[in-house]
Amino acid sequence: MLNALIAVGVATWFSVAYPILRHRLETRPPSGGAPVFWPLALTVVFAFMPLVFTVPREDGNAVLEQGLTASNVVTLVLTALTALYLAVKIAADRRILLLPFAMPYLPFTLMIGMNGLSAAWSIVPTYTLYRTGELAVFTLALILIFDRPDIRQRLADLLAIVTVAWLVSVTPEILTSLSSGIVFSSAKNNMMPLVCAALGFAVVFGPPNPRRGRYLALAAAGFIIAGSAASTGALAAVGPALMIASRRPGVRLAGIVLAVVATGVFLFLMVGLSSFPALLDALSVILQKPRVELANATGRGQFWPIFIAATRDHLLGSGFSAADRFVQLLIPTTGLADELGREAVFITSSHNMFLSAWAGTGIVGLCFAILCLVEPIRFAARADRGTRRLVACLILMVTLNGMTTPGLYQDWNVNVLAYIAVLAYARAARREADARARAVEAAARPVSSLRAADSAWPAA
């Protein structure tokens, strides 16, 4: 009975209360235009520091039982420094606090608020509060980086800086892989392909860029070097996304149907690729991946059912990020070890954005995960064609890639960076479109008034 009441309450909130809350909370501040260097430097170092310095764990609960490692401490320090930077900027201009409540950032801001609220029933409240704070701090830092009047001209430049910084941080790994004949996924990273894709989309769909050729080459190289099977498969989203970006209702509807079909095929191939041996062999050669890794989606098809079983009775989740990181607290580890082997006891992520949302904040989290994907496309619908295409392509790729990564959930990552960058681009484009519409309306008003006066003048 309680579960039914929770489900009804959530459905009512999202269908009735959310639109009212969005209208009341929405702000329309001008672009921030803050200096880029410090927030970008702090964000990039935080994002890629674990690639060059991390203390490995062999126990999923080690952070609870053994405390923080040196790399954990560095992460905390970087978060604190970024928060201090933001505090200084906010003290100088409190309007910065209004930026996260502008559309299309608002749904993601509300999601972060829900994440923090889940600490009240989290299995590890301290961890949930920290991860929520970390997500809030770096999301606001990203808004300061990307929310600027000239973002449409500068987006590719900023994303190129992030991509180059990543390539530099993984250069030793790339060289080692290349020496072994591995090109595709020579520095595997399930998150960076979205940044590289956003860079490519910004060049193709955005204003003319004098570095167009170099940026396209950088985006392609980064995508191949980072590439995983899932990120490559997510390119299937581009076709439906271009259709969804159309202003013609019939084409948009066909794009939505095609996107649903593509998602279904994507999921089926993830867990059922072994049913097609010829396709499996071909993909194994093209992607330079072992057949066994592709056949079982790197184990996801095995531990997803157990992960779902561990969280199925928690309609409001078990705490943002904590339910992923410490799922062992929700299920007997002996049964997990018997089912999948000893190493599976130390699962630290569901490797699925929607399962992470479900585990963290339950049915509310699932609704927010969907909302944060739908709202940007709706918001960009009144912008120019290039912006509509950029937003739709990135969002649909985040959706597909999120089937095998935390995506926009569980913690802050460079998927969030690409997401906020595209939202900032859409906000700038929408402001320009609205300004043009007002100018056309204002120009037409005097003509209409003159025609009305002429019609009212008595005939001679």
Coordinates of C-alpha atoms in Angstrom, one line a residue:
M1 CA 0.0 0.0 0.0
L2 CA 2.8 2.4 0.9
N3 CA 4.5 1.7 -2.4
A4 CA 1.3 2.5 -4.3
L5 CA 0.9 5.8 -2.4
I6 CA 4.5 6.7 -3.2
A7 CA 4.0 6.0 -6.9
V8 CA 0.8 8.0 -7.1
G9 CA 2.4 10.9 -5.2
V10 CA 5.4 11.0 -7.5
A11 CA 3.2 10.9 -10.6
T12 CA 1.1 13.7 -9.2
W13 CA 4.1 15.8 -8.4
F14 CA 5.7 15.5 -11.8
S15 CA 2.5 16.1 -13.7
V16 CA 1.0 18.9 -11.6
A17 CA 3.4 20.4 -9.1
Y18 CA 6.6 20.3 -11.2
P19 CA 5.3 22.7 -13.9
I20 CA 4.2 25.2 -11.2
L21 CA 7.4 24.9 -9.3
R22 CA 9.4 25.3 -12.5
H23 CA 7.5 28.5 -13.4
R24 CA 8.0 29.9 -9.9
L25 CA 11.7 29.1 -9.6
E26 CA 12.8 29.9 -13.2
T27 CA 15.1 32.9 -13.4
R28 CA 16.3 34.9 -16.5
P29 CA 19.7 36.3 -15.5
P30 CA 22.1 37.6 -18.1
S31 CA 25.1 35.5 -19.1
G32 CA 27.8 35.3 -16.5
G33 CA 30.8 35.9 -18.6
A34 CA 33.2 35.1 -15.8
P35 CA 37.0 34.6 -16.5
V36 CA 37.5 31.1 -17.8
F37 CA 41.0 30.2 -16.6
W38 CA 40.5 29.3 -12.9
P39 CA 37.2 27.4 -13.1
L40 CA 38.3 25.5 -16.2
A41 CA 41.7 24.6 -14.6
L42 CA 40.2 23.4 -11.4
T43 CA 37.5 21.4 -13.3
V44 CA 40.0 19.8 -15.7
V45 CA 42.4 18.8 -12.9
F46 CA 39.6 17.3 -10.9
A47 CA 38.3 15.4 -13.9
F48 CA 41.6 13.9 -15.0
M49 CA 43.6 13.6 -11.8
P50 CA 42.4 10.1 -11.1
L51 CA 43.9 9.0 -14.5
V52 CA 47.4 9.9 -13.3
F53 CA 47.1 9.5 -9.6
T54 CA 44.8 7.1 -7.8
V55 CA 45.3 4.6 -5.0
P56 CA 43.5 1.3 -6.0
R57 CA 41.1 -0.5 -3.7
E58 CA 40.4 -4.2 -3.6
D59 CA 37.4 -3.9 -1.4
G60 CA 34.2 -2.1 -2.3
N61 CA 33.6 -1.0 1.2
A62 CA 37.3 0.0 1.8
V63 CA 36.5 3.7 2.1
L64 CA 34.2 2.9 5.1
E65 CA 36.5 0.4 6.7
Q66 CA 39.9 1.8 6.0
G67 CA 39.3 5.5 5.5
L68 CA 40.5 7.9 2.8
T69 CA 43.5 7.3 0.5
A70 CA 45.9 10.0 -0.7
S71 CA 44.0 10.3 -4.0
N72 CA 40.7 10.7 -2.1
V73 CA 42.2 13.5 -0.1
V74 CA 43.4 15.3 -3.2
T75 CA 39.9 15.0 -4.6
L76 CA 38.5 16.6 -1.5
V77 CA 41.0 19.4 -1.6
L78 CA 40.2 20.1 -5.3
T79 CA 36.5 20.2 -4.5
A80 CA 37.1 22.6 -1.6
L81 CA 39.3 24.9 -3.7
T82 CA 36.6 25.0 -6.4
A83 CA 34.0 25.8 -3.7
L84 CA 36.2 28.5 -2.3
Y85 CA 36.6 30.0 -5.8
L86 CA 32.8 30.0 -6.2
A87 CA 32.3 31.6 -2.8
V88 CA 34.6 34.5 -3.8
K89 CA 32.7 35.0 -7.0
I90 CA 29.3 34.8 -5.4
A91 CA 30.4 37.3 -2.7
A92 CA 31.3 39.7 -5.5
D93 CA 28.1 39.1 -7.5
R94 CA 25.2 37.3 -5.9
R95 CA 23.4 37.0 -9.2
I96 CA 25.6 34.0 -9.9
L97 CA 23.3 32.1 -7.6
L98 CA 20.4 32.7 -10.1
L99 CA 22.2 31.0 -13.0
P100 CA 21.4 27.4 -12.0
F101 CA 17.7 28.3 -11.8
A102 CA 17.6 29.5 -15.4
M103 CA 16.2 27.2 -18.1
P104 CA 17.4 24.8 -19.3
Y105 CA 19.6 24.2 -16.2
L106 CA 16.7 24.2 -13.8
P107 CA 15.7 20.5 -14.0
F108 CA 19.2 19.4 -13.4
T109 CA 19.4 21.8 -10.4
L110 CA 16.2 20.4 -9.0
M111 CA 17.7 16.9 -9.5
I112 CA 20.8 17.9 -7.4
G113 CA 18.5 19.2 -4.7
M114 CA 16.7 15.8 -4.7
N115 CA 20.0 14.0 -4.5
G116 CA 20.9 16.0 -1.3
L117 CA 17.5 15.3 0.2
S118 CA 18.1 11.6 -0.2
A119 CA 20.8 11.8 2.4
A120 CA 17.9 11.6 4.9
W121 CA 17.4 7.9 4.1
S122 CA 20.8 7.1 2.5
I123 CA 22.6 3.9 3.6
V124 CA 25.7 6.1 3.9
P125 CA 24.5 9.7 4.5
T126 CA 27.9 11.3 4.7
Y127 CA 28.9 9.9 1.3
T128 CA 25.6 11.1 -0.3
L129 CA 26.1 14.6 1.1
Y130 CA 29.6 14.8 -0.2
R131 CA 28.8 13.5 -3.7
T132 CA 25.8 15.9 -3.9
G133 CA 28.0 18.8 -2.8
E134 CA 30.7 17.8 -5.3
L135 CA 28.1 17.6 -8.1
A136 CA 26.7 21.0 -7.1
V137 CA 30.1 22.7 -6.9
F138 CA 31.4 21.5 -10.3
T139 CA 28.0 22.0 -12.0
L140 CA 28.0 25.7 -10.9
A141 CA 31.7 25.9 -12.0
L142 CA 30.7 24.6 -15.4
I143 CA 27.9 27.1 -15.7
L144 CA 30.4 29.9 -15.0
I145 CA 32.7 28.5 -17.7
F146 CA 30.2 28.0 -20.5
D147 CA 27.4 30.5 -19.7
R148 CA 28.7 33.5 -21.6
P149 CA 27.4 35.7 -24.4
D150 CA 29.9 34.4 -27.0
I151 CA 29.5 30.7 -26.1
R152 CA 28.3 29.9 -29.6
Q153 CA 31.6 31.0 -31.0
R154 CA 33.7 29.7 -28.1
L155 CA 32.2 26.3 -27.3
A156 CA 34.5 24.4 -29.7
D157 CA 37.5 26.1 -28.3
L158 CA 36.6 25.2 -24.7
L159 CA 35.8 21.6 -25.5
A160 CA 39.1 21.3 -27.5
I161 CA 41.0 22.4 -24.4
V162 CA 39.3 19.7 -22.3
T163 CA 40.0 17.1 -25.0
V164 CA 43.7 18.0 -25.3
A165 CA 44.1 18.0 -21.5
W166 CA 42.6 14.5 -21.4
L167 CA 44.9 13.3 -24.2
V168 CA 48.0 14.7 -22.4
S169 CA 47.0 12.9 -19.2
V170 CA 46.6 9.5 -20.9
T171 CA 49.6 9.8 -23.3
P172 CA 51.6 7.0 -21.6
E173 CA 48.6 4.7 -21.9
I174 CA 48.1 5.6 -25.5
L175 CA 51.8 4.9 -26.3
T176 CA 51.7 1.5 -24.6
S177 CA 48.6 0.5 -26.5
L178 CA 49.9 1.7 -29.8
S179 CA 53.1 -0.3 -29.3
S180 CA 50.9 -3.4 -28.9
G181 CA 49.0 -2.6 -32.1
I182 CA 45.8 -1.3 -30.4
V183 CA 44.4 1.9 -31.9
F184 CA 40.7 1.9 -31.1
S185 CA 40.2 2.4 -27.4
S186 CA 43.9 2.8 -26.8
A187 CA 43.1 4.8 -23.7
K188 CA 39.6 3.5 -23.0
N189 CA 37.3 6.0 -21.3
N190 CA 33.5 5.5 -21.4
M191 CA 32.9 9.2 -20.7
M192 CA 35.2 11.2 -23.0
P193 CA 33.5 10.1 -26.3
L194 CA 30.6 12.4 -25.3
V195 CA 33.0 15.4 -25.0
C196 CA 34.6 14.5 -28.3
A197 CA 31.2 14.1 -29.9
A198 CA 30.0 17.5 -28.5
L199 CA 33.2 19.1 -30.0
G200 CA 32.4 17.6 -33.4
F201 CA 28.8 18.7 -33.2
A202 CA 29.7 22.2 -32.1
V203 CA 31.9 22.5 -35.2
V204 CA 29.5 20.9 -37.7
F205 CA 26.3 22.6 -36.4
G206 CA 27.7 25.8 -35.0
P207 CA 28.9 29.1 -36.5
P208 CA 31.8 28.9 -39.0
N209 CA 35.0 28.2 -37.2
P210 CA 38.5 29.0 -38.6
R211 CA 39.8 25.8 -36.9
R212 CA 37.1 23.6 -38.2
G213 CA 39.3 21.0 -39.8
R214 CA 41.7 20.7 -36.9
Y215 CA 38.8 20.4 -34.4
L216 CA 37.1 17.7 -36.4
A217 CA 40.3 15.8 -36.5
L218 CA 40.8 16.2 -32.8
A219 CA 37.2 15.1 -32.1
A220 CA 37.6 12.0 -34.3
A221 CA 41.0 11.1 -32.8
G222 CA 39.7 11.6 -29.2
F223 CA 36.6 9.5 -29.9
I224 CA 38.6 6.6 -31.4
I225 CA 41.2 6.7 -28.6
A226 CA 38.6 6.8 -25.9
G227 CA 36.2 4.7 -27.8
S228 CA 34.3 1.9 -26.2
A229 CA 31.8 -0.4 -27.9
A230 CA 28.9 1.4 -26.2
S231 CA 30.1 4.9 -27.2
T232 CA 30.5 3.7 -30.8
G233 CA 27.1 2.2 -30.7
A234 CA 25.7 5.5 -29.4
L235 CA 26.5 7.1 -32.7
A236 CA 23.3 5.4 -33.9
A237 CA 21.5 8.2 -32.1
V238 CA 22.6 10.8 -34.6
G239 CA 20.1 9.8 -37.3
P240 CA 17.0 9.9 -35.0
A241 CA 18.3 13.1 -33.4
L242 CA 18.5 15.0 -36.7
M243 CA 14.9 14.0 -37.3
I244 CA 13.7 15.1 -33.9
A245 CA 15.4 18.4 -34.5
S246 CA 13.1 19.1 -37.5
R247 CA 10.3 21.6 -37.3
R248 CA 8.0 19.3 -39.3
P249 CA 5.8 17.4 -36.8
G250 CA 5.7 14.2 -38.9
V251 CA 9.5 14.0 -39.1
R252 CA 9.8 14.7 -35.4
L253 CA 7.4 11.9 -34.6
A254 CA 9.2 9.5 -36.9
G255 CA 12.5 10.5 -35.2
I256 CA 11.0 9.7 -31.7
V257 CA 9.8 6.3 -32.9
L258 CA 13.2 5.6 -34.5
A259 CA 15.0 6.7 -31.3
V260 CA 12.9 4.3 -29.2
V261 CA 13.7 1.5 -31.7
A262 CA 17.4 2.3 -31.7
T263 CA 17.4 2.2 -27.8
G264 CA 15.7 -1.2 -27.8
V265 CA 18.2 -2.6 -30.4
F266 CA 21.1 -1.1 -28.4
L267 CA 20.0 -2.8 -25.2
F268 CA 19.3 -6.1 -27.0
L269 CA 22.7 -6.2 -28.6
M270 CA 24.3 -5.3 -25.2
V271 CA 22.9 -8.4 -23.6
G272 CA 22.2 -10.7 -26.6
L273 CA 25.0 -10.1 -29.0
S274 CA 26.2 -13.6 -28.5
S275 CA 23.2 -14.8 -30.4
F276 CA 24.7 -13.4 -33.5
P277 CA 28.2 -15.0 -33.9
A278 CA 29.0 -13.5 -37.2
L279 CA 28.2 -9.9 -36.0
L280 CA 30.1 -10.6 -32.8
D281 CA 33.2 -11.7 -34.7
A282 CA 33.0 -8.6 -37.0
L283 CA 32.6 -6.2 -34.1
S284 CA 35.4 -7.9 -32.2
V285 CA 37.8 -7.2 -35.2
I286 CA 36.6 -3.7 -35.9
L287 CA 36.6 -2.6 -32.2
Q288 CA 39.7 -4.6 -31.3
K289 CA 37.8 -6.1 -28.3
P290 CA 37.8 -9.7 -27.1
R291 CA 34.7 -11.6 -28.1
V292 CA 33.9 -12.6 -24.5
E293 CA 33.9 -8.9 -23.5
L294 CA 31.5 -7.9 -26.2
A295 CA 29.3 -11.0 -25.7
N296 CA 28.4 -10.2 -22.0
A297 CA 28.7 -6.4 -22.1
T298 CA 31.7 -6.6 -19.8
G299 CA 29.7 -8.5 -17.2
R300 CA 26.8 -6.1 -17.1
G301 CA 24.3 -8.6 -18.2
Q302 CA 25.3 -10.8 -15.2
F303 CA 25.3 -8.2 -12.4
W304 CA 22.4 -6.0 -13.5
P305 CA 19.8 -8.5 -12.4
I306 CA 21.4 -8.8 -9.0
F307 CA 21.7 -5.1 -8.7
I308 CA 18.0 -4.7 -9.5
A309 CA 17.2 -7.4 -7.0
A310 CA 19.1 -5.5 -4.3
T311 CA 17.3 -2.3 -4.9
R312 CA 13.8 -3.4 -6.0
D313 CA 12.2 -2.7 -2.6
H314 CA 13.5 0.8 -2.3
L315 CA 11.0 3.0 -4.2
L316 CA 12.7 6.2 -2.9
G317 CA 16.2 4.7 -3.4
S318 CA 18.9 4.3 -0.8
G319 CA 20.8 7.5 -1.2
F320 CA 22.3 9.3 -4.2
S321 CA 25.6 7.7 -5.2
A322 CA 25.8 5.6 -2.0
A323 CA 23.4 3.0 -3.3
D324 CA 25.7 2.4 -6.3
R325 CA 29.0 2.6 -4.4
F326 CA 27.9 0.5 -1.5
V327 CA 25.3 -1.8 -3.0
Q328 CA 27.0 -4.6 -1.0
L329 CA 25.1 -3.1 2.0
L330 CA 21.8 -3.9 0.4
I331 CA 22.4 -7.6 -0.6
P332 CA 24.1 -10.5 1.2
T333 CA 27.7 -10.6 -0.2
T334 CA 27.8 -14.4 0.1
G335 CA 25.0 -14.8 -2.4
L336 CA 26.6 -12.3 -4.7
A337 CA 29.9 -14.1 -4.6
D338 CA 28.3 -17.5 -5.2
E339 CA 26.5 -16.1 -8.2
L340 CA 29.3 -14.1 -9.9
G341 CA 32.5 -14.8 -8.2
R342 CA 34.5 -13.1 -5.5
E343 CA 35.4 -10.0 -7.6
A344 CA 31.8 -9.2 -8.2
V345 CA 31.3 -8.5 -4.5
F346 CA 33.1 -5.2 -5.1
I347 CA 30.8 -3.7 -7.6
T348 CA 31.1 0.1 -7.2
S349 CA 28.6 1.2 -9.9
S350 CA 25.6 -0.1 -11.8
H351 CA 27.2 1.2 -15.0
N352 CA 23.8 2.4 -16.1
M353 CA 22.5 5.9 -15.7
F354 CA 18.9 4.8 -15.1
L355 CA 19.8 2.1 -12.7
S356 CA 21.9 4.6 -10.8
A357 CA 19.0 7.0 -10.7
W358 CA 16.7 4.2 -9.5
A359 CA 19.2 3.0 -6.8
G360 CA 19.9 6.5 -5.6
T361 CA 16.6 8.2 -5.4
G362 CA 14.1 5.6 -6.7
I363 CA 11.2 6.4 -8.8
V364 CA 11.8 10.1 -8.3
G365 CA 15.3 9.7 -9.6
L366 CA 14.1 7.9 -12.7
C367 CA 11.6 10.7 -13.4
F368 CA 14.4 13.3 -13.0
A369 CA 16.7 11.3 -15.2
I370 CA 14.1 11.4 -18.0
L371 CA 13.2 15.0 -17.3
C372 CA 16.8 16.2 -17.7
L373 CA 17.0 14.5 -21.1
V374 CA 13.6 15.7 -22.4
E375 CA 13.6 19.3 -21.2
P376 CA 16.7 20.5 -23.1
I377 CA 15.3 19.2 -26.4
R378 CA 12.0 21.0 -25.7
F379 CA 13.8 24.2 -24.7
A380 CA 15.9 24.2 -27.9
A381 CA 12.9 23.7 -30.1
R382 CA 12.5 27.4 -30.6
A383 CA 16.2 28.0 -31.4
D384 CA 17.9 27.8 -34.8
R385 CA 18.3 24.5 -36.7
G386 CA 22.0 24.1 -35.8
T387 CA 21.3 24.4 -32.1
R388 CA 18.3 22.0 -32.3
R389 CA 20.5 19.5 -34.0
L390 CA 23.4 19.9 -31.5
V391 CA 21.2 19.5 -28.5
A392 CA 19.2 16.6 -29.8
C393 CA 22.4 14.7 -31.0
L394 CA 24.2 15.2 -27.6
I395 CA 21.1 14.3 -25.5
L396 CA 20.3 11.1 -27.4
M397 CA 24.0 10.0 -27.3
V398 CA 24.0 10.7 -23.5
T399 CA 20.9 8.5 -23.3
L400 CA 22.4 5.5 -25.2
N401 CA 25.9 5.9 -23.7
G402 CA 24.2 6.1 -20.3
M403 CA 23.0 2.5 -20.7
T404 CA 26.6 1.5 -19.8
T405 CA 27.9 4.5 -17.7
P406 CA 26.6 6.6 -14.8
G407 CA 25.8 9.3 -17.4
L408 CA 24.3 12.3 -15.5
Y409 CA 23.8 10.3 -12.3
Q410 CA 25.8 8.7 -9.5
D411 CA 28.6 11.4 -9.5
W412 CA 30.1 14.3 -11.4
N413 CA 31.9 13.3 -14.5
V414 CA 32.8 14.7 -18.0
N415 CA 29.4 13.6 -19.3
V416 CA 28.0 16.3 -17.0
L417 CA 30.6 18.7 -18.5
A418 CA 29.4 18.0 -22.1
Y419 CA 25.8 18.2 -20.9
I420 CA 26.1 21.6 -19.2
A421 CA 28.2 23.0 -22.2
V422 CA 25.4 22.2 -24.6
L423 CA 22.7 23.6 -22.3
A424 CA 24.6 26.9 -22.1
Y425 CA 24.9 26.9 -25.9
A426 CA 21.1 26.3 -26.1
R427 CA 20.4 29.1 -23.6
A428 CA 22.4 31.6 -25.7
A429 CA 20.8 30.5 -29.0
R430 CA 17.3 30.7 -27.4
R431 CA 18.0 34.2 -26.2
E432 CA 19.1 35.3 -29.7
A433 CA 16.0 33.6 -31.2
D434 CA 13.7 35.3 -28.7
A435 CA 15.4 38.7 -29.3
R436 CA 14.9 38.4 -33.1
A437 CA 11.3 37.4 -32.6
R438 CA 10.7 40.5 -30.4
A439 CA 12.5 42.7 -33.0
V440 CA 10.3 41.4 -35.8
E441 CA 7.2 41.9 -33.7
A442 CA 8.2 45.4 -32.8
A443 CA 8.9 46.2 -36.4
A444 CA 5.6 44.9 -37.5
R445 CA 3.6 46.7 -34.8
P446 CA 3.8 50.2 -36.3
V447 CA 2.8 48.9 -39.7
S448 CA -0.2 47.2 -38.2
S449 CA -1.2 50.4 -36.4
L450 CA -0.9 52.4 -39.6
R451 CA -3.1 49.9 -41.5
A452 CA -5.7 50.0 -38.7
A453 CA -5.7 53.8 -38.8
D454 CA -6.1 53.8 -42.6
S455 CA -9.0 51.4 -42.4
A456 CA -10.7 53.6 -39.8
W457 CA -10.3 56.9 -41.9
P458 CA -13.5 57.8 -43.6
A459 CA -13.6 57.5 -47.3
A460 CA -13.5 60.8 -49.3

